[in-house]
Amino acid sequence: MKKVLALLLISFFVLQLIAAPNVYAASLPFTALGQVVDRHGKPVQGATVILYDGIYQEIGRTVSDESGAFGFSNVVANSPGCKVKVEFKDSGTTYETSVVNTLWYPTDTGIVKFDIRDTTLEKYPPPEYGFIWGVMQQDGSSQRPLGNGVVYASSGDQKFYTFTDNSKNRGTFLMRLPVGHYKVWGQYMENGMIFQSSKILDVDVIGATNYLDSLSTTVLIPMSAAAQNPQPPEMPTQEQLNILSGYVTYKDGKPIPDQVVTLYQSTDDGMSGYLKVGEARTDQNGFYQFYGVQVTADAPDNGIVYGSKGFNITTMYTDKNGQVYGDSKKITLYNPNFVTQDPSADHRARNPVVNFTIPYSTQGWVKINTINPEITGIKLYVDDKLITDSEGKPVTLPYTAYIEPGSHKIKITAPGYDDWETPVNIVENTPTQDVFVGMTKSVVPAWVPVAAAVVILILVVVAILALLFTKRQWILGIFGGIIAPIQGALGKSLNNYKASSQTKKANRAQRAEARKAEQARMAQAREASRAKLDSKKSQEKAFNARAEQPRLPEYRGEEEEVPSMVSAREIYKKQDRPAVERIPSSYANRGPSVIPPAAYDDEPAPRAPAYEDREARAPAYEPRAPITSEPDGRIRLPRSMPIGRDQPPSASIKDKELVIKYIREHPDGVSFIQMSNDLEIPPNTLTMITKELVINDDIEKIKGLYYYKSHDSSSDDRESSVVVWRLDGED
């Protein structure tokens, strides 16, 4: 026992020796500083701050000021460390920090600065929002989670909804709501039918910053039968959005481009002002928009709230002199997932329009009054431009006109009164002295000047017409020198164009006839070959249309020594009927003319065609009827019929003689001679007649083909119409 007492005494003295330096150090004075804030980080005034040493002995007490700041000066701790505790009373409730969860701060540094996390009242002010959370399940033994269902929470006239989680078909939901009492139920759609909770739950939402601080809620949906009267009758299918928009204009109505508009949201307590949400800029039309605005809790929560909050929209305009003009509007926005009885009201609530008018103008303005309010039909003009309202009607007086800076003229008119005018000088964003209009009745009625102007106009027109009628030759003589060359040039161009068109047409027709002739020749050759193979007798009786027909010379190709212009005599010198006559160009306008064959006695008699022996054996053919003119002035050659059944159609040279004779007997000219398919003349005889403008000569060889031309009786060569016969055949 003595040994134990000895050891205790020794230990006591040793401990005293060890603790002596520390006691000395702890006894040194120090200063402690800090700030008290609430859970939103706002300073708290009037909070009690208690300072403890390392063995939890209170060594100081103070109160926070208006900025939440507090301080301890020259305090002494009995241990090497200190802690702080904050207490605050509001509405009978005490809010305090936890000493256990705060840090120890060394005091030997002389100055202690407490971390703000140790002086924050995390439950003050009490949370304005709480939670309803849980799961939606099928009612019954299966308790199947129902994803993509809808859970409703209703309080008073506010009814909000959210969708259950459909990922992995968990069916969970979470809603942050203002503190209060709510009715909760759910809806689920399957196979196009709405199933609804059979029981509506009563849930009290208490303030909390974490949903786990509140109890969970289970929404049961019976799936045995669809709801007979679902509420609401139509189940929401998607999340909604808030879209805030509007226009910013000057007070004269002109848009302000690139103007900044700022959106603020009220704090949770609704008394501490507004917190900035975002900014938008106007376009060239002064239009701005905030897309997808949400109602949220204050920091640090920042969660989406199924409720409403106040918003403040502001815009500030600075003029060129640095003066600031501002405007602001306040509205209330709801979480967009809400339901009312009026869908159109829902749309308006989610899409509010807020317009701003800046009390500034880049124009000046003047107010125009009248001392004759009884006068009707008044019209206001600024620089001769009629001023109208939004409907396009003339404005009425009194009226405030916004006008660009500078000097302008204001005019007032009214039926039966003299016009009233006055000059004004406009300065930017500055009013001009009011104008008072006093109008007097017109001495001359308003219609008199108009009638006089009409009469004068009529007299001028009559005088001009009389001058044109009586002096037309003199006027035409003045302008003739200008008009005649233009008219001549246009006429020449037109004639050239017509001649070119006719030539192209003739060339196309020529090529077409050549193709037809070649096809006919090949067809005849094939027919002759078949007949020769059948029998010798049939070969002797075969009819060669080319030999039987009286033929014109066949074209064999143009030779270099053949001139482009030949006489009609050269055309027919190989025919057996040399009496074919032509009409020279010099006699074209003197009526019919006959040139006897004796005129060619000095030339050798033309040889018969190459197939003269066959022509002698060919059956004689004459037209069945004389050539007569059609009612439209054209003539038609009658149909030629062959003698034998197996013989092809043929034509006599007399056909051409009759045509020529007919032309000679009609000195007034023949405008067109139709050679129809009824003639059945082989292609390499007289097959086509067309019309051209030709001035010189009557026979011309173009590209190896001869053309016979008969002039009409016109005296104007530019308008001479001729009949052109295209004579195909060998030269």
XYZ file of C-alpha atoms in Angstrom:
731
model
C 0.000 0.000 0.000
C 2.839 2.334 0.774
C 4.367 1.623 -2.573
C 1.147 2.584 -4.347
C 0.885 5.887 -2.504
C 4.477 6.663 -3.355
C 3.895 6.065 -7.029
C 0.844 8.334 -7.015
C 2.764 11.180 -5.432
C 5.587 10.828 -7.888
C 3.141 10.839 -10.835
C 1.411 13.959 -9.591
C 4.627 15.929 -9.346
C 5.743 14.739 -12.793
C 2.489 15.818 -14.377
C 2.712 19.196 -12.784
C 6.179 19.660 -14.169
C 5.054 18.633 -17.703
C 1.923 20.845 -17.690
C 3.657 23.930 -16.398
C 4.926 25.172 -19.832
C 1.528 24.550 -21.482
C -0.302 26.493 -18.811
C 1.975 29.321 -19.458
C 1.379 29.192 -23.191
C -2.397 28.963 -22.770
C -2.498 31.941 -20.546
C -1.392 34.211 -23.422
C -4.253 36.491 -24.711
C -5.595 36.103 -28.322
C -8.219 37.613 -30.643
C -11.014 35.559 -32.353
C -13.075 36.826 -35.391
C -15.938 35.414 -37.516
C -19.364 35.968 -39.202
C -22.780 34.398 -38.607
C -24.835 33.546 -41.729
C -28.013 31.598 -42.406
C -28.339 28.596 -44.682
C -28.610 30.878 -47.728
C -25.323 32.592 -46.829
C -27.024 35.783 -45.706
C -25.680 37.561 -42.595
C -27.635 37.098 -39.379
C -27.841 40.038 -36.988
C -28.394 39.522 -33.243
C -27.058 35.971 -33.038
C -25.320 34.997 -29.758
C -21.770 33.681 -30.210
C -20.154 31.668 -27.356
C -16.385 31.007 -27.226
C -15.061 27.858 -25.509
C -11.516 26.790 -24.643
C -10.000 23.370 -25.095
C -11.757 21.878 -22.076
C -15.189 23.342 -23.108
C -15.072 26.110 -20.581
C -16.804 29.299 -21.772
C -14.260 32.072 -22.076
C -16.338 34.668 -23.930
C -19.772 35.655 -25.289
C -20.815 38.319 -27.841
C -23.593 39.271 -30.362
C -23.301 39.553 -34.186
C -23.845 42.954 -35.773
C -25.910 43.898 -38.849
C -23.355 42.286 -41.131
C -23.295 39.107 -39.012
C -19.737 39.841 -37.856
C -18.501 39.174 -34.317
C -15.141 39.328 -32.464
C -13.382 38.529 -29.180
C -10.376 40.602 -28.070
C -7.651 39.745 -25.535
C -9.291 36.572 -24.296
C -7.276 33.923 -22.459
C -7.851 30.182 -22.810
C -6.983 27.727 -20.088
C -6.079 25.124 -22.720
C -4.255 25.333 -26.072
C -7.342 25.541 -28.358
C -10.825 27.030 -28.761
C -14.243 26.424 -30.345
C -17.291 28.588 -31.123
C -21.062 28.040 -30.906
C -23.866 30.188 -32.408
C -27.431 30.490 -31.055
C -30.300 32.459 -32.608
C -33.963 32.808 -31.631
C -36.712 33.635 -34.131
C -40.475 33.370 -33.586
C -39.992 31.339 -30.442
C -37.687 28.828 -32.062
C -34.015 28.580 -31.243
C -31.550 27.714 -33.970
C -27.967 26.765 -33.080
C -24.803 25.240 -34.424
C -23.307 22.002 -33.107
C -20.128 22.329 -31.024
C -19.270 18.690 -31.607
C -19.114 19.129 -35.380
C -16.946 22.267 -35.325
C -13.167 22.466 -35.565
C -10.601 23.219 -32.853
C -8.611 26.369 -33.533
C -5.097 26.930 -31.994
C -4.779 30.046 -29.875
C -1.004 30.394 -29.816
C -1.058 32.263 -33.138
C -2.522 35.310 -31.433
C -5.403 35.712 -33.959
C -8.090 33.098 -34.645
C -10.368 33.299 -37.714
C -13.334 30.928 -37.642
C -14.380 29.133 -40.858
C -17.837 30.288 -41.940
C -18.994 26.691 -42.088
C -18.674 26.593 -38.288
C -20.825 29.726 -37.880
C -23.639 28.895 -40.348
C -27.144 28.313 -39.044
C -28.027 25.472 -41.438
C -31.657 25.259 -40.303
C -32.322 28.965 -40.296
C -34.444 30.239 -41.784
C -36.560 27.093 -41.740
C -36.795 25.588 -45.267
C -39.733 26.939 -47.271
C -39.894 23.678 -49.174
C -40.217 20.009 -48.394
C -40.640 16.828 -50.368
C -43.192 14.297 -51.502
C -41.403 11.251 -52.767
C -42.005 7.578 -53.153
C -43.103 4.995 -55.696
C -46.176 4.235 -57.843
C -47.223 0.585 -57.763
C -50.005 -1.595 -59.064
C -52.521 -2.221 -56.308
C -52.741 -5.846 -55.361
C -50.461 -8.724 -54.552
C -48.074 -8.153 -57.474
C -47.187 -4.557 -56.477
C -45.670 -4.016 -59.927
C -43.827 -0.651 -60.177
C -45.480 1.610 -62.750
C -43.070 3.730 -64.733
C -44.176 6.700 -66.845
C -47.203 7.277 -64.667
C -48.349 10.686 -63.428
C -48.465 11.775 -59.757
C -50.549 14.831 -58.832
C -50.102 17.097 -55.779
C -52.877 19.617 -55.208
C -53.087 22.424 -52.654
C -55.821 25.026 -52.925
C -56.109 26.174 -56.551
C -52.625 24.918 -57.487
C -52.335 21.437 -58.986
C -48.912 20.192 -60.101
C -47.817 16.892 -61.605
C -44.654 14.871 -62.267
C -43.868 11.659 -64.126
C -42.677 8.468 -62.452
C -39.252 7.183 -63.420
C -39.482 4.812 -66.352
C -35.820 3.757 -66.329
C -35.755 0.065 -65.412
C -39.471 0.589 -64.685
C -38.731 1.698 -61.138
C -41.833 3.895 -60.843
C -40.215 6.337 -58.388
C -41.061 10.055 -58.166
C -39.852 13.170 -56.309
C -41.436 16.608 -55.943
C -40.084 19.651 -54.048
C -43.104 21.623 -52.853
C -43.780 24.605 -50.611
C -44.488 23.622 -47.006
C -48.177 22.827 -46.544
C -50.933 20.230 -46.867
C -51.477 18.383 -50.169
C -53.844 15.913 -51.797
C -51.848 13.259 -53.649
C -53.072 10.709 -56.225
C -51.862 9.132 -59.429
C -52.851 8.080 -62.957
C -51.469 5.403 -65.229
C -52.278 4.731 -68.887
C -52.234 1.277 -70.425
C -53.742 0.166 -73.737
C -55.189 3.641 -74.207
C -57.135 3.489 -70.935
C -56.562 5.658 -67.840
C -56.297 3.920 -64.465
C -56.457 6.126 -61.360
C -55.784 5.815 -57.647
C -58.788 4.554 -55.782
C -57.724 6.556 -52.735
C -56.542 10.158 -52.497
C -53.757 10.575 -49.951
C -53.352 13.464 -47.498
C -49.693 14.452 -47.156
C -48.171 17.205 -44.979
C -45.011 18.685 -46.440
C -42.572 19.866 -43.760
C -39.524 22.014 -44.378
C -36.464 20.001 -45.289
C -33.332 20.391 -47.320
C -33.015 16.655 -47.991
C -35.861 14.424 -49.153
C -34.684 11.687 -46.775
C -35.683 13.966 -43.895
C -39.329 13.324 -44.804
C -41.383 10.152 -45.043
C -41.899 8.387 -48.361
C -45.300 8.041 -50.042
C -46.625 5.066 -51.998
C -49.246 5.724 -54.681
C -51.295 2.610 -55.491
C -53.071 2.237 -58.835
C -55.743 -0.471 -59.174
C -55.435 -2.069 -62.624
C -58.589 -4.172 -62.533
C -60.735 -1.547 -64.295
C -60.219 1.817 -65.980
C -61.281 4.968 -64.142
C -64.874 5.948 -64.854
C -64.324 9.658 -64.197
C -60.582 10.374 -64.186
C -59.403 13.688 -62.809
C -58.118 15.366 -64.842
C -60.008 13.774 -67.748
C -56.918 13.909 -69.992
C -53.639 12.584 -68.675
C -50.527 14.732 -69.418
C -48.048 13.146 -71.825
C -44.981 15.399 -71.654
C -43.069 17.958 -69.645
C -44.010 21.614 -70.223
C -41.906 24.783 -70.586
C -42.182 28.429 -69.561
C -41.306 30.910 -72.324
C -41.092 34.577 -71.372
C -40.862 37.095 -74.239
C -41.679 40.652 -75.288
C -40.561 43.807 -77.103
C -38.500 46.806 -76.030
C -39.326 50.106 -77.761
C -38.825 53.832 -77.380
C -41.800 55.836 -76.247
C -42.395 56.805 -79.878
C -42.888 53.121 -80.730
C -39.588 52.506 -82.543
C -37.842 49.211 -81.604
C -34.570 49.231 -79.682
C -32.122 46.605 -81.015
C -29.378 44.945 -78.944
C -30.987 46.017 -75.683
C -30.160 43.946 -72.587
C -33.105 42.538 -70.607
C -32.385 40.975 -67.194
C -34.536 38.396 -65.384
C -34.607 38.133 -61.568
C -36.342 35.592 -59.284
C -37.567 36.357 -55.762
C -35.865 34.686 -52.828
C -37.434 31.789 -50.987
C -38.710 33.957 -48.125
C -40.080 36.500 -50.602
C -38.715 39.375 -48.532
C -35.026 39.502 -49.283
C -35.211 40.871 -52.781
C -34.437 39.101 -56.050
C -31.685 36.855 -57.353
C -30.464 37.166 -60.948
C -31.530 34.324 -63.245
C -30.228 35.374 -66.669
C -30.009 37.932 -69.489
C -31.347 38.252 -73.039
C -30.735 40.708 -75.894
C -33.268 42.168 -78.309
C -33.032 41.603 -82.058
C -33.489 44.220 -84.796
C -37.227 44.286 -84.091
C -36.709 44.849 -80.368
C -37.794 41.260 -79.550
C -36.326 39.256 -76.637
C -37.034 35.816 -75.184
C -36.225 33.688 -72.104
C -36.737 30.037 -73.013
C -37.438 27.317 -70.455
C -37.699 29.443 -67.285
C -37.950 27.264 -64.162
C -39.073 28.038 -60.627
C -36.186 27.055 -58.326
C -35.179 27.181 -54.663
C -32.414 29.510 -53.534
C -28.811 28.407 -53.287
C -27.394 26.118 -52.172
C -30.407 23.882 -52.964
C -31.223 25.292 -56.423
C -33.740 22.503 -56.980
C -36.829 22.768 -59.157
C -39.870 23.750 -57.130
C -43.426 22.625 -57.915
C -44.893 25.940 -56.947
C -44.808 29.617 -57.904
C -42.465 32.543 -57.427
C -42.305 36.201 -58.276
C -40.055 37.378 -61.098
C -38.777 40.839 -61.953
C -37.799 41.729 -65.547
C -35.797 44.925 -66.028
C -34.041 46.787 -68.804
C -31.850 49.889 -68.653
C -31.166 52.231 -71.593
C -28.293 54.735 -71.718
C -28.515 57.610 -74.196
C -25.595 59.226 -76.020
C -25.154 61.699 -73.159
C -24.784 58.948 -70.562
C -28.205 59.435 -69.013
C -29.851 56.170 -67.962
C -33.524 55.348 -68.540
C -34.987 52.180 -67.078
C -38.162 50.165 -66.900
C -39.119 47.019 -64.974
C -42.102 44.672 -64.727
C -43.049 42.044 -62.130
C -44.894 38.820 -62.881
C -45.581 35.459 -61.238
C -44.432 32.224 -62.862
C -45.467 28.686 -61.956
C -43.754 25.387 -62.459
C -44.871 24.632 -66.029
C -46.213 21.190 -65.052
C -49.490 22.478 -63.669
C -53.113 21.790 -64.526
C -56.176 24.046 -64.487
C -59.668 23.809 -65.885
C -58.870 26.179 -68.762
C -56.213 24.969 -71.270
C -56.007 28.407 -72.879
C -55.265 29.931 -69.472
C -52.526 27.322 -69.006
C -50.941 28.409 -72.261
C -51.027 32.091 -71.332
C -49.529 31.356 -67.920
C -46.644 29.405 -69.482
C -46.036 31.985 -72.221
C -46.268 35.445 -70.643
C -45.536 38.494 -72.800
C -43.876 41.474 -71.139
C -43.263 44.592 -73.264
C -41.132 47.548 -72.247
C -41.364 51.207 -73.233
C -38.209 53.181 -72.513
C -39.056 56.809 -71.569
C -36.746 58.114 -74.226
C -36.971 58.874 -77.925
C -34.410 59.434 -80.656
C -37.044 61.722 -82.172
C -38.621 64.890 -80.934
C -42.333 65.476 -80.537
C -44.902 68.192 -80.848
C -48.523 68.252 -79.716
C -50.964 69.587 -82.294
C -54.295 71.039 -81.092
C -57.199 72.699 -82.887
C -59.341 75.663 -81.877
C -62.075 74.417 -84.234
C -63.063 71.033 -82.756
C -66.330 71.137 -84.705
C -64.505 70.706 -88.043
C -64.672 67.178 -89.426
C -62.497 65.458 -91.998
C -59.259 67.024 -90.719
C -56.045 65.473 -92.054
C -52.561 65.977 -90.626
C -49.503 66.048 -92.881
C -45.840 66.186 -91.878
C -43.660 67.125 -94.856
C -46.656 66.333 -97.109
C -46.942 62.786 -95.706
C -50.344 61.881 -94.302
C -50.199 60.740 -90.659
C -52.422 57.726 -89.922
C -53.180 55.539 -86.914
C -52.575 51.794 -86.559
C -55.651 51.085 -88.696
C -54.501 53.324 -91.525
C -57.069 56.041 -90.789
C -56.143 59.760 -90.502
C -55.377 60.705 -86.915
C -57.637 63.068 -85.023
C -56.643 66.196 -83.141
C -55.280 66.743 -80.563
C -52.365 64.500 -81.550
C -48.713 64.170 -80.478
C -46.495 63.654 -83.499
C -43.018 62.130 -83.144
C -40.715 63.548 -85.829
C -37.052 63.073 -86.701
C -34.792 65.920 -85.538
C -34.553 68.829 -87.961
C -36.771 71.374 -89.729
C -40.168 70.162 -90.923
C -43.503 71.454 -92.196
C -46.838 70.651 -90.611
C -49.978 71.013 -92.712
C -53.647 70.630 -91.763
C -56.408 70.199 -94.371
C -60.185 69.957 -94.100
C -62.987 70.050 -96.712
C -64.246 73.591 -97.268
C -61.353 75.220 -95.396
C -58.079 76.755 -96.459
C -54.997 74.633 -95.798
C -53.096 75.532 -92.658
C -49.310 75.253 -92.545
C -46.522 76.016 -90.082
C -42.804 75.185 -89.847
C -41.411 73.384 -86.780
C -37.906 72.659 -85.546
C -37.537 69.246 -83.837
C -34.814 68.335 -81.310
C -34.028 64.731 -80.218
C -35.902 63.590 -77.097
C -37.200 67.132 -76.592
C -40.777 68.389 -76.820
C -41.527 71.281 -79.138
C -43.992 73.991 -78.143
C -47.597 72.927 -78.729
C -49.184 73.997 -81.999
C -52.744 75.368 -82.116
C -54.502 75.201 -85.465
C -57.102 77.779 -86.455
C -58.715 77.176 -89.868
C -60.754 79.588 -92.024
C -63.371 78.742 -94.623
C -62.305 78.843 -98.260
C -63.499 81.783 -100.410
C -63.319 79.612 -103.500
C -64.873 76.164 -103.158
C -62.379 73.356 -103.174
C -63.821 71.835 -106.341
C -63.225 74.963 -108.439
C -59.430 74.559 -108.874
C -59.893 70.916 -109.753
C -62.585 71.681 -112.326
C -60.449 74.464 -113.819
C -57.500 72.094 -114.146
C -59.681 69.518 -115.903
C -61.028 72.117 -118.338
C -57.531 73.364 -119.145
C -56.353 69.802 -119.763
C -59.256 69.158 -122.134
C -58.512 72.356 -124.063
C -54.862 71.418 -124.432
C -55.767 67.970 -125.751
C -58.249 69.439 -128.258
C -55.643 71.944 -129.468
C -53.083 69.212 -129.997
C -55.560 67.069 -131.943
C -56.554 70.045 -134.117
C -52.915 70.797 -134.845
C -52.278 67.206 -135.813
C -55.309 67.177 -138.132
C -54.680 70.488 -139.908
C -50.902 70.385 -140.055
C -50.377 66.658 -140.430
C -48.355 66.991 -143.651
C -46.081 69.545 -142.036
C -45.639 67.361 -138.935
C -45.085 64.275 -141.029
C -42.530 66.179 -143.053
C -40.628 67.036 -139.874
C -40.589 63.458 -138.660
C -40.459 61.827 -142.081
C -36.707 62.093 -142.306
C -36.466 60.170 -139.052
C -39.263 57.669 -139.595
C -38.491 56.741 -143.242
C -34.972 55.308 -142.655
C -36.218 53.412 -139.643
C -39.190 52.083 -141.567
C -36.978 51.164 -144.538
C -34.490 49.376 -142.320
C -37.260 47.488 -140.545
C -38.863 46.551 -143.900
C -35.578 45.360 -145.318
C -34.867 43.307 -142.206
C -38.332 41.804 -142.389
C -37.965 40.962 -146.078
C -34.556 39.404 -145.454
C -35.975 37.350 -142.648
C -38.892 36.169 -144.794
C -36.593 35.317 -147.718
C -34.271 33.397 -145.394
C -37.191 31.517 -143.900
C -38.560 30.613 -147.326
C -35.153 29.458 -148.524
C -34.724 27.238 -145.473
C -38.192 25.853 -146.008
C -37.456 25.128 -149.666
C -34.195 23.407 -148.720
C -35.974 21.228 -146.206
C -38.638 20.352 -148.747
C -35.920 19.607 -151.318
C -34.183 17.185 -148.985
C -37.488 15.551 -148.114
C -38.351 15.076 -151.800
C -34.933 13.639 -152.500
C -35.440 11.086 -149.722
C -38.885 10.233 -151.077
C -37.500 9.820 -154.598
C -34.762 7.488 -153.383
C -37.249 5.426 -151.408
C -39.568 5.166 -154.442
C -36.661 4.162 -156.688
C -35.585 1.444 -154.297
C -39.172 0.222 -153.940
C -39.519 -0.002 -157.748
C -36.225 -1.839 -157.985
C -37.340 -4.384 -155.384
C -40.666 -4.845 -157.208
C -38.880 -5.363 -160.521
C -36.563 -7.953 -158.944
C -39.467 -9.942 -157.538
C -41.262 -9.840 -160.857
C -38.112 -11.076 -162.683
C -37.752 -14.021 -160.325
C -41.401 -15.067 -160.756
C -41.249 -15.620 -164.479
C -39.755 -14.374 -167.653
C -43.169 -13.448 -168.933
C -43.953 -11.345 -165.971
C -40.533 -9.734 -166.356
C -41.416 -8.675 -169.906
C -44.723 -7.229 -168.772
C -43.255 -5.493 -165.716
C -43.945 -1.900 -165.604
C -41.137 0.446 -165.042
C -42.686 3.647 -163.860
C -39.518 5.528 -164.367
C -39.369 4.576 -168.086
C -43.100 4.962 -168.776
C -43.402 8.444 -167.394
C -42.533 11.485 -169.502
C -39.681 12.803 -167.460
C -37.881 15.998 -166.872
C -34.139 15.822 -166.717
C -33.041 13.999 -163.544
C -30.549 15.601 -161.306
C -27.187 13.806 -161.427
C -25.151 16.142 -159.341
C -23.961 19.648 -159.818
C -20.991 20.173 -162.086
C -18.598 23.037 -161.825
C -19.221 24.290 -165.406
C -23.018 24.511 -164.996
C -24.031 28.158 -164.350
C -26.320 29.019 -161.465
C -28.753 30.794 -163.825
C -30.116 28.972 -166.929
C -33.007 29.521 -169.292
C -36.202 27.529 -169.517
C -34.951 26.246 -172.863
C -32.116 24.418 -171.122
C -34.631 22.694 -168.860
C -36.707 21.228 -171.629
C -34.133 20.689 -174.398
C -34.087 16.909 -173.720
C -37.842 16.524 -173.689
C -39.790 15.132 -176.611
C -42.190 18.051 -176.379
C -40.134 21.179 -177.096
C -43.207 23.351 -177.252
C -43.204 23.918 -173.487
C -43.103 27.619 -173.046
C -41.957 30.007 -170.311
C -43.015 33.427 -169.239
C -40.038 35.796 -169.305
C -39.567 38.189 -166.440
C -40.054 41.175 -168.753
C -43.575 39.987 -169.683
C -44.632 39.000 -166.167
C -46.830 42.045 -165.686
C -48.247 42.311 -169.239
C -50.646 39.401 -169.267
C -50.207 36.028 -171.029
C -47.432 35.621 -173.526
C -46.617 32.771 -175.903
C -43.205 32.166 -177.291
C -43.438 29.849 -180.310
C -41.096 26.924 -180.687
C -39.589 28.638 -183.745
C -37.680 30.828 -181.387
C -35.392 27.891 -180.749
C -34.893 26.827 -184.438
C -31.299 27.898 -184.311
C -30.597 25.200 -181.729
C -30.542 21.465 -182.362
C -33.687 19.559 -181.547
C -33.712 18.167 -178.014
C -33.113 14.456 -177.617
C -35.702 12.164 -176.160
C -35.177 10.903 -172.646
C -33.005 7.871 -172.048
C -36.057 5.608 -171.893
C -37.732 6.817 -175.104
C -38.365 3.312 -176.351
C -40.256 2.480 -173.185
C -42.165 5.756 -173.291
C -43.389 4.890 -176.764
C -44.811 1.666 -175.346
C -46.254 3.322 -172.235
C -50.000 3.576 -172.116
C -51.303 6.957 -173.118
C -52.570 9.039 -170.254
C -54.527 12.238 -170.340
C -56.180 14.144 -167.487
C -59.784 13.154 -167.060
C -60.904 16.727 -166.576
C -59.508 20.213 -167.287
C -57.662 22.062 -164.531
C -59.968 24.365 -162.616
C -59.394 26.688 -159.736
C -60.651 25.885 -156.265
C -62.932 28.321 -154.415
C -59.937 29.496 -152.401
C -57.974 30.429 -155.549
C -55.855 27.284 -155.717
C -55.877 24.767 -158.594
C -55.707 21.001 -158.390
C -54.459 18.603 -161.058
C -56.935 15.796 -161.630
C -56.160 12.216 -160.645
C -54.384 10.097 -163.218
C -55.356 6.443 -163.451
C -53.146 3.751 -165.028
C -54.316 1.696 -167.946
C -53.542 -1.676 -166.483
C -54.226 -3.170 -163.056
C -50.599 -4.006 -162.389
C -49.174 -0.796 -163.758
C -48.079 2.022 -161.401
C -49.508 5.532 -161.666
C -48.043 7.729 -164.364
C -48.229 11.323 -165.528
C -47.855 12.966 -168.885
C -45.818 15.990 -169.721
C -49.103 17.560 -170.664
C -49.797 17.979 -166.968
C -47.044 20.562 -166.828
C -48.193 22.153 -170.072
C -51.695 22.520 -168.713
C -50.382 24.059 -165.530
C -48.252 26.522 -167.471
C -51.147 27.303 -169.757
C -53.349 27.929 -166.775
C -50.846 30.359 -165.317
C -50.581 32.234 -168.646
C -54.346 32.521 -168.842
C -54.457 34.128 -165.382
C -52.381 37.318 -165.642
C -53.443 38.372 -162.138
C -51.044 35.771 -160.806
C -51.498 32.433 -159.118
C -50.834 32.457 -155.411
C -50.607 28.695 -154.920
C -50.893 25.496 -156.918
C -51.613 22.397 -154.869
C -50.186 19.080 -156.001
C -52.006 16.583 -153.790
C -51.317 12.906 -153.253
C -54.324 12.160 -155.451
C -52.102 12.685 -158.511
C -50.001 9.648 -157.597
C -47.159 11.108 -159.686
C -43.806 9.412 -159.023
C -41.478 11.568 -156.884
C -38.998 12.420 -159.644
C -41.461 14.387 -161.747
C -43.334 17.598 -160.990
C -44.053 17.038 -157.294
C -43.923 20.239 -155.329
C -44.955 23.823 -155.837
C -44.369 26.475 -153.222
C -44.183 30.273 -152.888
C -41.148 32.551 -152.595
C -40.146 36.181 -152.995
C -38.070 36.477 -156.165
C -37.207 39.670 -158.016
C -34.974 38.728 -160.965
C -35.451 36.311 -163.867
C -37.845 33.419 -164.111
C -35.628 30.320 -164.198
C -32.997 29.514 -161.589
C -30.990 26.491 -160.744
C -30.432 26.107 -157.025
C -28.376 23.185 -155.736
C -28.947 21.263 -158.952
C -32.741 21.731 -159.046
C -34.619 23.937 -161.505
C -37.306 26.342 -160.429
C -39.868 27.936 -162.758
C -41.156 31.283 -161.450
C -44.262 33.123 -162.534
C -44.527 36.726 -161.329
C -47.787 38.247 -160.213
C -49.079 41.604 -161.369
C -47.725 43.645 -158.432
C -45.739 46.733 -159.404
C -43.680 46.704 -156.233
C -40.763 44.312 -156.591
C -40.452 44.031 -152.849
C -43.942 42.533 -152.742
C -43.768 40.423 -155.957
C -45.235 37.003 -155.318
C -44.191 34.195 -157.598
C -45.162 30.612 -158.062
C -42.130 28.416 -157.840
C -42.257 25.008 -159.464
C -39.656 22.607 -158.357
C -38.850 20.358 -161.315
C -36.928 17.279 -160.194
C -35.207 15.123 -162.789
C -32.079 14.526 -164.727
C -30.237 17.427 -166.309
